[in-house]
Phi, psi and omega in degrees: 000135175291145178258117183300128177084355182272085183239005180262179181284346180237137176250118177258125180260128177239161179053045181292136179239167179297332180294342180274358180299131180091355176303142183242135188238136171234164178233140174254123181251128179244125179221096181289145006268017186282345178099202186241138178232136176260134181300139178278332178272158182240135172265114181262132181267128174250122178247107180282140178290150173294143179295143173266115186252127177243146180228120185232153174210145181288340178208153181240358179241130185235153169236168179305136180089345179263141177234163173217151181249127175264126183238130180254148174221156184220143174224113359301164183298155178287151173289168176301130184057037186268008180256132177234119188255151169228150173234117185054036176086352180260139183297145172252138182282081180200141177238008178277180185265010181216157176222143175254126180252143173225190187295340178265001180231047177281156177139195185259121180258144174210148181232138174251131184246133167256117186273182184296343178266359182087004179276151188234137177206160181248153172278168167288149180288149175233127183254130176258124185252169168269136176269129181294146180203146175269358183280145170268129184258125181232119180199154356293149184208109009293164182220157174276353178159309182276137177202169177236149179242135178223141177216134187300138175230119185287340182086355182286324180230148176290147178228146170241103185266137172245116180256120184237136179253127179243148171274184187289347178253015173086007178282141177283122179268320180199151178213138179223152176249143178223129178259125182246125179229179178302137180097343176288142178307145183302325176241078180301135179278114180250110191264142176220157177215111179258017181272202179080008176085352182280342183242134180288152176291150179145195183265141178227143178270131176250115181247127177249115182242132175267114183292338181277315184262342183084000181291138179231130176231140183222163178203180182240137173239137179256123177258124184246000000 
């Protein structure tokens, strides 16, 4: 079939679709007074399909200490180092087919794949959330001194938390205040260090009190 308007030495194909795969092209050259010659060779068009990229994870809700692995796959297969990841739209320095998420890496993950044919496609986004809990998380526990305290914050209301550490006879060892507002991580990392030789080994009570609501949650940390 003649291609309307294709009268130059170069044929540019636009809006190429998968249905055009295998199309075969010849050219007729006219040079008077020598006449017309049809090319003996054929240009065959190969249209590779875009890769189908899937992104899976066994769980989408995390609490402190829990992790999940996001695994991507591609058909056709990805090229070597063909995976490009983003978290909340920002690039992640990784070209492998998996990512590990924890409580400090919550958000929306997406992967772009360049396949073995050089074609590029994206996965659907997968969002990893924080799972609500009334428990106070203290870890590492036991500890040589340094540890972190976390307590879920939904972000719906502002909180002013006072975290107080007591010894076994009720003496205050340390106390810190933390203000939580919208945008603060759901499990804000509240750091403490009872090491350095100033604190005796043993059990300590960690009390988290919300000055606005009056809610109090407590736990035990063991210093070794």
